[in-house]
Coordinates of C-alpha atoms and ligand atoms in Angstrom, one line a residue:
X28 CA 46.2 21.7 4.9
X29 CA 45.8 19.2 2.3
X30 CA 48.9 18.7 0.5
X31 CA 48.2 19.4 -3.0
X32 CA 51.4 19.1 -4.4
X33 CA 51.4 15.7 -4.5
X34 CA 50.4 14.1 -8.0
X35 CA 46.7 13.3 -8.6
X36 CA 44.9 10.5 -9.7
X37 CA 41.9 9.0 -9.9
X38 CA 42.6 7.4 -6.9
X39 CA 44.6 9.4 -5.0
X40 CA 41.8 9.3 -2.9
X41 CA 42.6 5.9 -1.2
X42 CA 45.6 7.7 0.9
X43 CA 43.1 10.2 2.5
X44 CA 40.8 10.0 5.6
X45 CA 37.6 9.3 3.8
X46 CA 34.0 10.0 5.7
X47 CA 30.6 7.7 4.5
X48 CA 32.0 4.8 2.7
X49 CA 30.3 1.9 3.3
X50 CA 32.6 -1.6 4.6
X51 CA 32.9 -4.0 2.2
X52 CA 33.4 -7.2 3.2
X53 CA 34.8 -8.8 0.0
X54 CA 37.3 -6.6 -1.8
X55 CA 38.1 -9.0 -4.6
X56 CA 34.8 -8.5 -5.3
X57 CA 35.0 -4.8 -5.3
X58 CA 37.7 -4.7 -7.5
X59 CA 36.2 -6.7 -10.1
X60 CA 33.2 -4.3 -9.7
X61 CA 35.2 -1.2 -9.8
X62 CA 37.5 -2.5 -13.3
X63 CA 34.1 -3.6 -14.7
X64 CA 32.8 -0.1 -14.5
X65 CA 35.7 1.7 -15.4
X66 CA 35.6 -0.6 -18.9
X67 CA 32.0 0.3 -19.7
X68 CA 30.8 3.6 -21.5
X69 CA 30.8 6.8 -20.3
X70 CA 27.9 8.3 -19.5
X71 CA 28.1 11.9 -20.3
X72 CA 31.1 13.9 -22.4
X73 CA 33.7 15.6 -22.2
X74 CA 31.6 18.3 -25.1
X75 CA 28.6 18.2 -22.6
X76 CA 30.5 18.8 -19.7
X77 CA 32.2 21.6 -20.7
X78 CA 29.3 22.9 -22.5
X79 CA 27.9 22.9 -19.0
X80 CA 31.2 24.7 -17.3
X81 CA 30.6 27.6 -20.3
X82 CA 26.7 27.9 -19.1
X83 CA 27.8 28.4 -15.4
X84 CA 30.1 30.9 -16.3
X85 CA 27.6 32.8 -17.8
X86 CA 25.3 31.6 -14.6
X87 CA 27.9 33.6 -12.5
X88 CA 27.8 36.7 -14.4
X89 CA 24.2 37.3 -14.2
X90 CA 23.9 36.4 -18.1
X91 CA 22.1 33.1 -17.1
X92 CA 20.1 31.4 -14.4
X93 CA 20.8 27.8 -12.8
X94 CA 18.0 25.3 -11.6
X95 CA 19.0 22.3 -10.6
X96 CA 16.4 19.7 -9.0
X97 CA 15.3 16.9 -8.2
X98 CA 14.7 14.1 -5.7
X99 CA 16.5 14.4 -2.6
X100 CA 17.5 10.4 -3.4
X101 CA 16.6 8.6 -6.6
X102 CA 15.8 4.6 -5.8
X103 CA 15.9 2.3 -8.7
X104 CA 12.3 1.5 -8.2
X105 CA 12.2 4.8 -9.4
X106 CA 13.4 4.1 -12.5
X107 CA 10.2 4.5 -14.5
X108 CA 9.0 6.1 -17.0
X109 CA 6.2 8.3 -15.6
X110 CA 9.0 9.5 -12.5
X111 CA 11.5 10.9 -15.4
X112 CA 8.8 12.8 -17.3
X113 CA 7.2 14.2 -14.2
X114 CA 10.5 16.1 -13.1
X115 CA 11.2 16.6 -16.8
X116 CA 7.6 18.1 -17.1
X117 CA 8.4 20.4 -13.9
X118 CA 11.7 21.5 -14.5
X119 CA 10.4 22.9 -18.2
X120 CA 7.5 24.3 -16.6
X121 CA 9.7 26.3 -13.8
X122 CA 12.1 27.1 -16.1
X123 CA 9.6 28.6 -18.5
X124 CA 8.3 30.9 -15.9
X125 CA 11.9 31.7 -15.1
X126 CA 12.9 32.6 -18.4
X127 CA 9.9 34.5 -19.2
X128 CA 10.3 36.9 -16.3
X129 CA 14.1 37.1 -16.0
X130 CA 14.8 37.2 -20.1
X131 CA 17.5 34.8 -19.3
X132 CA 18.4 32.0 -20.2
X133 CA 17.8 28.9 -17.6
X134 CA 20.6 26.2 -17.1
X135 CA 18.5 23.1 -16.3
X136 CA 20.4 20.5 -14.1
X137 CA 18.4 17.4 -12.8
X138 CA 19.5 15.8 -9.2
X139 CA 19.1 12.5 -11.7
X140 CA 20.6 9.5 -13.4
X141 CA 23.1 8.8 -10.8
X142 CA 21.7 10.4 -7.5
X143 CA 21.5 7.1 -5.5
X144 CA 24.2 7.2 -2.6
X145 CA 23.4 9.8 0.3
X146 CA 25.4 10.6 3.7
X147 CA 24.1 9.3 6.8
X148 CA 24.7 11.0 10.1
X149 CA 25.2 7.4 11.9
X150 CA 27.2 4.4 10.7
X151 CA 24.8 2.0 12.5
X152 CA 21.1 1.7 12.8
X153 CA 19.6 0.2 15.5
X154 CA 16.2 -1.6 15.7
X155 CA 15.6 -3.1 19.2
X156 CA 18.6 -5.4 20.1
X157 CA 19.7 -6.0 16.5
X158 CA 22.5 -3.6 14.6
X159 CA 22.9 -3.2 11.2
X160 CA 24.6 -1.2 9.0
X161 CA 22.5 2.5 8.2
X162 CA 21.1 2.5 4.5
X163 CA 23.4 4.7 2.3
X164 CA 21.5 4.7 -0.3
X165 CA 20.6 2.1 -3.3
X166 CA 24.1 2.5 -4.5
X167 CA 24.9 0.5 -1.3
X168 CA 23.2 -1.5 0.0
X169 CA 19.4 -2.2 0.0
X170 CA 16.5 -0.4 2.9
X171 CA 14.8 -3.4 4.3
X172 CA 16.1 -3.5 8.2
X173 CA 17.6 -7.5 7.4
X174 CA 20.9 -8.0 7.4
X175 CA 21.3 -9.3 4.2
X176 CA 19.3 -6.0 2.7
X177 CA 21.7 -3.8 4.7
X178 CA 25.4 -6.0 3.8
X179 CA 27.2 -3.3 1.4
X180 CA 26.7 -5.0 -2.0
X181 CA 29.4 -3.5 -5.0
X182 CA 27.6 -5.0 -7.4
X183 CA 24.8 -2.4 -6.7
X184 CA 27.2 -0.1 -8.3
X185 CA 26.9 -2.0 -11.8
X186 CA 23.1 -1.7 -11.1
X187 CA 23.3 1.9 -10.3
X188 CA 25.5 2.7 -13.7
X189 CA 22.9 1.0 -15.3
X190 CA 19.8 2.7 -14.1
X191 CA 21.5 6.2 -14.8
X192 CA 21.8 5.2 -18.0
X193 CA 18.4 3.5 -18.8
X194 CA 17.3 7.4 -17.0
X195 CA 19.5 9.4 -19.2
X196 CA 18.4 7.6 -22.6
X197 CA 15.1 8.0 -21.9
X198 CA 15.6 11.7 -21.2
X199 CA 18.0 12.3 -24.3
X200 CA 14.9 10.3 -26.2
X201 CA 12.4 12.7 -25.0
X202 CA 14.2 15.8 -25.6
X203 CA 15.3 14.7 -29.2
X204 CA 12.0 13.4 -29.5
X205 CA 10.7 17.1 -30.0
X206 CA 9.0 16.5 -25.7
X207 CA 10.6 19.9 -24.9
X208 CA 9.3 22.1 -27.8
X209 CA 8.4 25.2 -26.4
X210 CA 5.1 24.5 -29.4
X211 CA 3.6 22.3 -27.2
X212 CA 3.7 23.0 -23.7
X213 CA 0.9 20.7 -23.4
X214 CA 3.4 17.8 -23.5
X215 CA 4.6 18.8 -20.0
X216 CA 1.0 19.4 -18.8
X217 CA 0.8 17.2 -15.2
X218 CA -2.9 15.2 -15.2
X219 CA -4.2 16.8 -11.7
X220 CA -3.0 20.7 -12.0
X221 CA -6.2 22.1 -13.3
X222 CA -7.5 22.4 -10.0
X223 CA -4.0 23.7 -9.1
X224 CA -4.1 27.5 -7.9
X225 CA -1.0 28.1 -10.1
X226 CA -2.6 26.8 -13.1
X227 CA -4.2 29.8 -14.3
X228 CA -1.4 31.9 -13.6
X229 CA 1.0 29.4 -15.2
X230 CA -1.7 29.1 -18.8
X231 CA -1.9 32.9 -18.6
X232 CA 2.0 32.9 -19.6
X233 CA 1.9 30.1 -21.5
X234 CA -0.7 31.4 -23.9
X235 CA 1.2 34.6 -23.9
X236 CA 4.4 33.1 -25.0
X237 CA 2.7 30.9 -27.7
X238 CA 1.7 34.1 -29.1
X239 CA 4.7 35.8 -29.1
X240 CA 6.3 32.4 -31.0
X241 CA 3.5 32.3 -33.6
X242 CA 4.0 36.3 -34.2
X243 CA 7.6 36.1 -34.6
X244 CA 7.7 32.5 -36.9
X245 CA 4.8 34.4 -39.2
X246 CA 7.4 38.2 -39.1
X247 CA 9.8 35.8 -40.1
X248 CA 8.2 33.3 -41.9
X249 CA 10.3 30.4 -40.5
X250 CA 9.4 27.8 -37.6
X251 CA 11.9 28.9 -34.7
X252 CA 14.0 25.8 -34.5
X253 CA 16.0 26.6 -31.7
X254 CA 12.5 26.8 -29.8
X255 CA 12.4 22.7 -30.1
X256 CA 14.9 21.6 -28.0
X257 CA 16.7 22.1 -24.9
X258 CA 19.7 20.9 -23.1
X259 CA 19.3 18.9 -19.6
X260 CA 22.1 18.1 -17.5
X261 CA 22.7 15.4 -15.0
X262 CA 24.2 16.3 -11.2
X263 CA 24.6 14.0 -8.2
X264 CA 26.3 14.4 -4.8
X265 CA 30.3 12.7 -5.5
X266 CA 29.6 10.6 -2.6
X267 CA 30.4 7.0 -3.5
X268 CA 34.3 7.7 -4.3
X269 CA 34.6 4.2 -5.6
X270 CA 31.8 4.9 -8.1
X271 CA 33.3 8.2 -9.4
X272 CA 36.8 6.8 -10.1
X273 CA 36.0 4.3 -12.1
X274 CA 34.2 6.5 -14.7
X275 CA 36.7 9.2 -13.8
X276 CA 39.2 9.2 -16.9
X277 CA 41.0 11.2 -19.9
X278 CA 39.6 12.2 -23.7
X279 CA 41.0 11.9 -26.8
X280 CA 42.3 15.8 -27.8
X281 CA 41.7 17.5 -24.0
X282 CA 43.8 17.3 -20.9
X283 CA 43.2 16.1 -17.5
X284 CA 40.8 13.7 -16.5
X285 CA 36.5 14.1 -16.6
X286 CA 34.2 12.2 -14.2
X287 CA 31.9 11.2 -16.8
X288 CA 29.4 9.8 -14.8
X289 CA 27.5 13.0 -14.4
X290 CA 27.8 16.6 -15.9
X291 CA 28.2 18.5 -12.3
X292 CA 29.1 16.5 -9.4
X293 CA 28.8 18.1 -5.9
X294 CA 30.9 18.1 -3.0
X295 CA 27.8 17.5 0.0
X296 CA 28.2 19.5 3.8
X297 CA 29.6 16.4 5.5
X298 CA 32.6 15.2 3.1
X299 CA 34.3 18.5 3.1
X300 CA 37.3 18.3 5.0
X301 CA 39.9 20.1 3.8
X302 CA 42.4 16.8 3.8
X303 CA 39.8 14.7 3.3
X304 CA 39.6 11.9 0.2
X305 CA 36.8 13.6 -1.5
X306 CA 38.2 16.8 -1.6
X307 CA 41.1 15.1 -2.9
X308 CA 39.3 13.7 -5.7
X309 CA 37.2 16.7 -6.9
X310 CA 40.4 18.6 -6.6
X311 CA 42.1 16.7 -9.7
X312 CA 38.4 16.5 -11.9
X313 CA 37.9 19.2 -14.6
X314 CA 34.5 19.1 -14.7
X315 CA 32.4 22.0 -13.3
X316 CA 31.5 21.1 -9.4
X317 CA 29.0 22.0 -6.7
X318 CA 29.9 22.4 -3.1
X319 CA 27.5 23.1 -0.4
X320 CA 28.2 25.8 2.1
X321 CA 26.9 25.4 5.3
X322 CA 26.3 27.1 8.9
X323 CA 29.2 25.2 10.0
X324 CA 31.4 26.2 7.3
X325 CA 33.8 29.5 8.5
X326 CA 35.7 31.9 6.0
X327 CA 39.3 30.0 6.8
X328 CA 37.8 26.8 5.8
X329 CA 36.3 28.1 2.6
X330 CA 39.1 29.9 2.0
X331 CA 41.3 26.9 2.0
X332 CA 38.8 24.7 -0.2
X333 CA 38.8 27.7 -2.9
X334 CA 42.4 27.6 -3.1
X335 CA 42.5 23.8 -3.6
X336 CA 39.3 23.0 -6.0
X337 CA 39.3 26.5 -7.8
X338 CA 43.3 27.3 -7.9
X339 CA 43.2 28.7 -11.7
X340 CA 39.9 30.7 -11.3
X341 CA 38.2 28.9 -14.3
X342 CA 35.1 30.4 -15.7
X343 CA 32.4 28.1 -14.9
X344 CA 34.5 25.5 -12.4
X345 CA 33.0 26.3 -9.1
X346 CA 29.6 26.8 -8.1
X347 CA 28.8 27.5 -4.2
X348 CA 25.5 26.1 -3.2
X349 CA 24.6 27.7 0.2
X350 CA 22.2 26.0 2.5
X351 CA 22.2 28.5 5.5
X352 CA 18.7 28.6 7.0
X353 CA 16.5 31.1 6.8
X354 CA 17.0 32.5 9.9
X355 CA 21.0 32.1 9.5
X356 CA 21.6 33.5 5.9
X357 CA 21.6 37.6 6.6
X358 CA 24.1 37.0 9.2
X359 CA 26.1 34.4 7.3
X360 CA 26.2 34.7 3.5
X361 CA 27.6 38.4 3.5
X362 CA 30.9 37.0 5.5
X363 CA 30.8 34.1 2.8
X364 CA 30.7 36.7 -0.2
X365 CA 33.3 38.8 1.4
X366 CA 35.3 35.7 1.9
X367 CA 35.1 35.1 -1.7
X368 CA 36.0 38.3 -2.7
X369 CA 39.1 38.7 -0.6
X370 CA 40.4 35.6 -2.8
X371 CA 39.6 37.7 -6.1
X372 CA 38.2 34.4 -7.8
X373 CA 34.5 34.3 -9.5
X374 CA 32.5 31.7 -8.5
X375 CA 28.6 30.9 -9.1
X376 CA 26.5 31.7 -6.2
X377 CA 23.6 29.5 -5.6
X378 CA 21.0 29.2 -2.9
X379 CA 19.8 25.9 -1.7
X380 CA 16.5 26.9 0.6
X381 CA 16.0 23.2 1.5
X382 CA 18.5 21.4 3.6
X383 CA 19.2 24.1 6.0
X384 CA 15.5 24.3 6.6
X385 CA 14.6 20.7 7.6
X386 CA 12.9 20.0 10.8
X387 CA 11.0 17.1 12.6
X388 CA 6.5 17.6 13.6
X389 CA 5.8 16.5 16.8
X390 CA 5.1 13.1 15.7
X391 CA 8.5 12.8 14.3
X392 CA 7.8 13.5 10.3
X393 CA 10.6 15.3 8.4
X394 CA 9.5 18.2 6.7
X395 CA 10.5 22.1 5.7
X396 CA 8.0 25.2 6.2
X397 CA 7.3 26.5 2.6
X398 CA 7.6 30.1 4.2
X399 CA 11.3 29.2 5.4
X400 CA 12.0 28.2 1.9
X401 CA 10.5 31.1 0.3
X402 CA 12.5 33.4 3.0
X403 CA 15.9 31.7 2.3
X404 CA 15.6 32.4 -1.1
X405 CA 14.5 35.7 -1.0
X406 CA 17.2 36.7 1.8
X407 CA 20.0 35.4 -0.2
X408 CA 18.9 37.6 -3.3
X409 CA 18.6 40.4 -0.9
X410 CA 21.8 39.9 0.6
X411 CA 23.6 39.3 -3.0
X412 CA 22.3 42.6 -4.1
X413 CA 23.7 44.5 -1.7
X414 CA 26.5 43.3 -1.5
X415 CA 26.8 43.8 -4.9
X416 CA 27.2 40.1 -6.0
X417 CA 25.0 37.5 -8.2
X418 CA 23.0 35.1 -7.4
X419 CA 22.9 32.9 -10.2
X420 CA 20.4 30.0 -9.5
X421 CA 18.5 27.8 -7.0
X422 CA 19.1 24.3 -5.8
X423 CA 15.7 22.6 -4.9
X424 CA 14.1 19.2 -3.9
X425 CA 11.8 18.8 -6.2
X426 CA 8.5 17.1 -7.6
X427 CA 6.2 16.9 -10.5
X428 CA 4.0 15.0 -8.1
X429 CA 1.3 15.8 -5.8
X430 CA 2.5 15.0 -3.2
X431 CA 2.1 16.8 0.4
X432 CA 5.9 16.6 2.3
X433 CA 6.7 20.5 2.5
X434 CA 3.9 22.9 4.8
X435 CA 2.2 25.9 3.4
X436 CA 2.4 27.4 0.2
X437 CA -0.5 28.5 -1.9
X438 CA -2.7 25.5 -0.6
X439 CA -1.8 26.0 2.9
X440 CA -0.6 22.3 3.9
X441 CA -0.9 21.8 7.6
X442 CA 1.1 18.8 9.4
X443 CA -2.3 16.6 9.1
X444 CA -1.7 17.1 5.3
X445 CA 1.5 15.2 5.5
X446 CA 0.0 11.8 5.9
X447 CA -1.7 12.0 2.8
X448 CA 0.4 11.5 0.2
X449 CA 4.0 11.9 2.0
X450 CA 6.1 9.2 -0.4
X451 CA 9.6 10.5 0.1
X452 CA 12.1 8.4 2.0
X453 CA 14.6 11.0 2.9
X454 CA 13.8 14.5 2.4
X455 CA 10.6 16.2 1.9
X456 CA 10.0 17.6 -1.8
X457 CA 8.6 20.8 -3.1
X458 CA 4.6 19.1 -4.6
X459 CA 3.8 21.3 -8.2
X460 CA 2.4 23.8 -6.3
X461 CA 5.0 25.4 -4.2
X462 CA 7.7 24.2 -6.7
X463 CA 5.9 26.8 -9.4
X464 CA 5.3 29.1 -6.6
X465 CA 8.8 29.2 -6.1
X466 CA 9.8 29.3 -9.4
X467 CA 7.0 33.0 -9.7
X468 CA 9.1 34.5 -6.6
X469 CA 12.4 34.2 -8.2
X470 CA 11.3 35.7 -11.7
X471 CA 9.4 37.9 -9.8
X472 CA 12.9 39.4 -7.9
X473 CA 15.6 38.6 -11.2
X474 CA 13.1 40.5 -13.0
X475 CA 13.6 43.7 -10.6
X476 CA 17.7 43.1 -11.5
X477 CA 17.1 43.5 -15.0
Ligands
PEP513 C1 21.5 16.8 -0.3 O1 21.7 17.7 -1.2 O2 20.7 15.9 -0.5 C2 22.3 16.9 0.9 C3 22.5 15.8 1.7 O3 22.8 18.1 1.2 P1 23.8 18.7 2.2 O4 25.1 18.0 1.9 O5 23.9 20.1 1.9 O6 23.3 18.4 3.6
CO514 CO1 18.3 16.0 0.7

């Protein structure tokens, strides 16, 4: 068991066995990298982030809803301006629909502004007789199959810093700007989903709640303010450890230390050991964390990573994000909740329906069944309720794009869909389509718990 007694820091880390770090070969170079970072602003606060913890607290208790989304990997060639309003314009639209049916309020989270380093199941990649180092992300190192392209680079880090932060301005600029004013939901309006077989359903609502605003405003003969904004958080998977500690560090008037490189880091299935580094270093953080729970997980385990990251049973602190499988999560998740239980803390329950439902076609394309997805969130509500528990929000993979990577949903995409407009790198996204689809089933079952 990890030895937790031992003082933390924001390297502490360093003395652990640590899984999917890339090899630098020049650690002077990594150094300077790292002190550079650790010097430059933060990219979140300490206000924001435990604005966040309170929301997640109220996630838990069934008083609020999380979605969190996103790509499964953000590139800095996505860095533009039309790929940060599309998944702005999607998460407002899903969380409208969610809101209107639940009555709840939605915590949005995006899988953005600093989701660029993901874990790789080999070390290696091989391309006929040559060996090179497997692509960790553009954190790391670089996708081209050269050596130079795949060489570990820390001063990718500096560039990946800076693109979460060119990301997050240009979000804070559109939210400030008045973008998310529930007045105009034409702003988040995508050019091609008027032929879209959720369009009508989704005006129907939208026309509905305009009409409710203009009532109300004209009762009380006042625009509704509060209508004109909303608050967006940023999340990524704490998987570049040399990353986090540099913007890992203490405030002015609060205790402890705050990763503010993100709102909600998340502890992903393959760095969970229990004495592993990254444990180690989420351990000591105070912001609010995510880690995924997995078919390979058992009670003991989770047991032992409750008592380590969530010791003081902190409203808000720790959100579970199961990824079982579809077929997996009715036998699974009730030994999970029970699990929880028996340690008497709260946590927030969430259900990721994607990454335990990946598969390969035959011709070797990564994608997930929309039914699976559907099914995995509807079995986890299913088993929450009966077990007397909350579910308090989704985890999804995300687009505002048309584009065809997950099969079915309301248009029915077969596997000879997938070539058409599959743009992913890693994992395949959620198009408009299901996303709002998906977003209709889980109003449609938080409005039965109302
Ligand atoms: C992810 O969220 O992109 C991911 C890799 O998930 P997991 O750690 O659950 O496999
Ligand atoms: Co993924």
């Amino acid at each position: 068991m990890s030895d937790t007694n031992t003082a933390w820091t924001p390297h502490s880390w360093q003395s652990k066995t640590v899984m999917q770090q890339p090899v630098y070969a020049d650690e002077a170079e990594l150094a300077r990298v790292v002190g550079e970072l650790s010097s430059l602003p933060p990219l979140v606060t300490s206000w924001e982030v435990e604005s966040l913890k309170n929301q997640l607290a109220a996630c838990s208790k069934g008083q609020a809803f999380l979605l969190q989304g996103g790509d499964c990997a953000e590139t800095f060639e996505s860095c533009r301006p039309d790929a940060i309003t599309s998944l702005l314009k999607i998460m407002l639209q899903m969380s409208l629909v969610l809101t209107h049916g639940t009555r709840r309020k939605v915590v949005r989270i995006g899988r953005v502004a600093g989701q660029y380093a993901k874990p790789r199941s080999a070390d290696e990649e091989k391309q006929g007789d040559e060996v090179l180092p497997t692509y960790r992300g553009d954190l790391i190192n670089r996708s081209p199959f050269t050596k130079e392209d795949r060489t570990p680079d820390p001063k990718l880090l500096l560039r990946g810093y800076e693109r979460a932060a060119l990301t997050l301005n240009f979000i804070r600029g559109l939210i400030d700007g008045g973008f998310a004013d529930i007045h105009h939901p034409e702003y988040w309006d995508l050019d091609f989903v008027d032929q879209s077989p959720m369009s009508a359903e989704y005006k129907r609502l939208v026309d509905g709640i305009k009409d409710s605003l203009e009532f109300m405003e004209n009762v009380l003969d006042t625009p509704e303010e509060s209508m004109k904004r909303v608050e967006f958080f940023t999340s990524h998977e704490g998987l570049a450890l040399r990353y986090e500690q540099a913007q890992t560090r203490t405030v002015p008037r609060r205790d402890g230390y705050y990763n503010l490189a993100t709102h909600f880091p998340w502890i992903g299935m393959r760095t969970a050991q229990i004495d592993g580094a990254h444990i180690e270093y989420f351990r000591g953080i105070r912001n609010p964390i995510g880690l995924k729970v997995g078919p390979t997980m058992d009670p003991e385990w989770l047991t032992h990573l409750i008592d380590i990251l969530h010791p003081d049973d902190e409203p808000g602190r720790l959100t579970l994000i199961t990824r079982l499988g579809a077929s997996k999560v009715r036998d699974l998740l009730p030994d999970f909740i029970d699990t929880v239980a028996a340690t008497g803390r709260t946590v927030n329950w969430v259900v990721d329906p994607m990454h335990g439902n990946t598969e390969s076609t035959a011709t070797g394309i990564k994608t997930r069944q929309f039914d699976n997805i559907l099914g995995e969130v509807q079995a986890s509500f299913d088993v929450h309720s009966t077990r007397s528990s909350v579910l308090g929000g989704i985890h999804v993979e995300i687009t505002g794009d048309d584009v065809t990577e997950c099969l079915g949903g309301a248009r029915g995409l077969s596997e000879a869909d997938l070539e058409r407009a599959y743009l992913s790198k890693v994992d395949p996204r959620l198009n408009y389509e299901q996303s709002m689809e998906l977003a209709m089933l889980v109003a449609h079952e938080l409005r039965k718990e109302r």
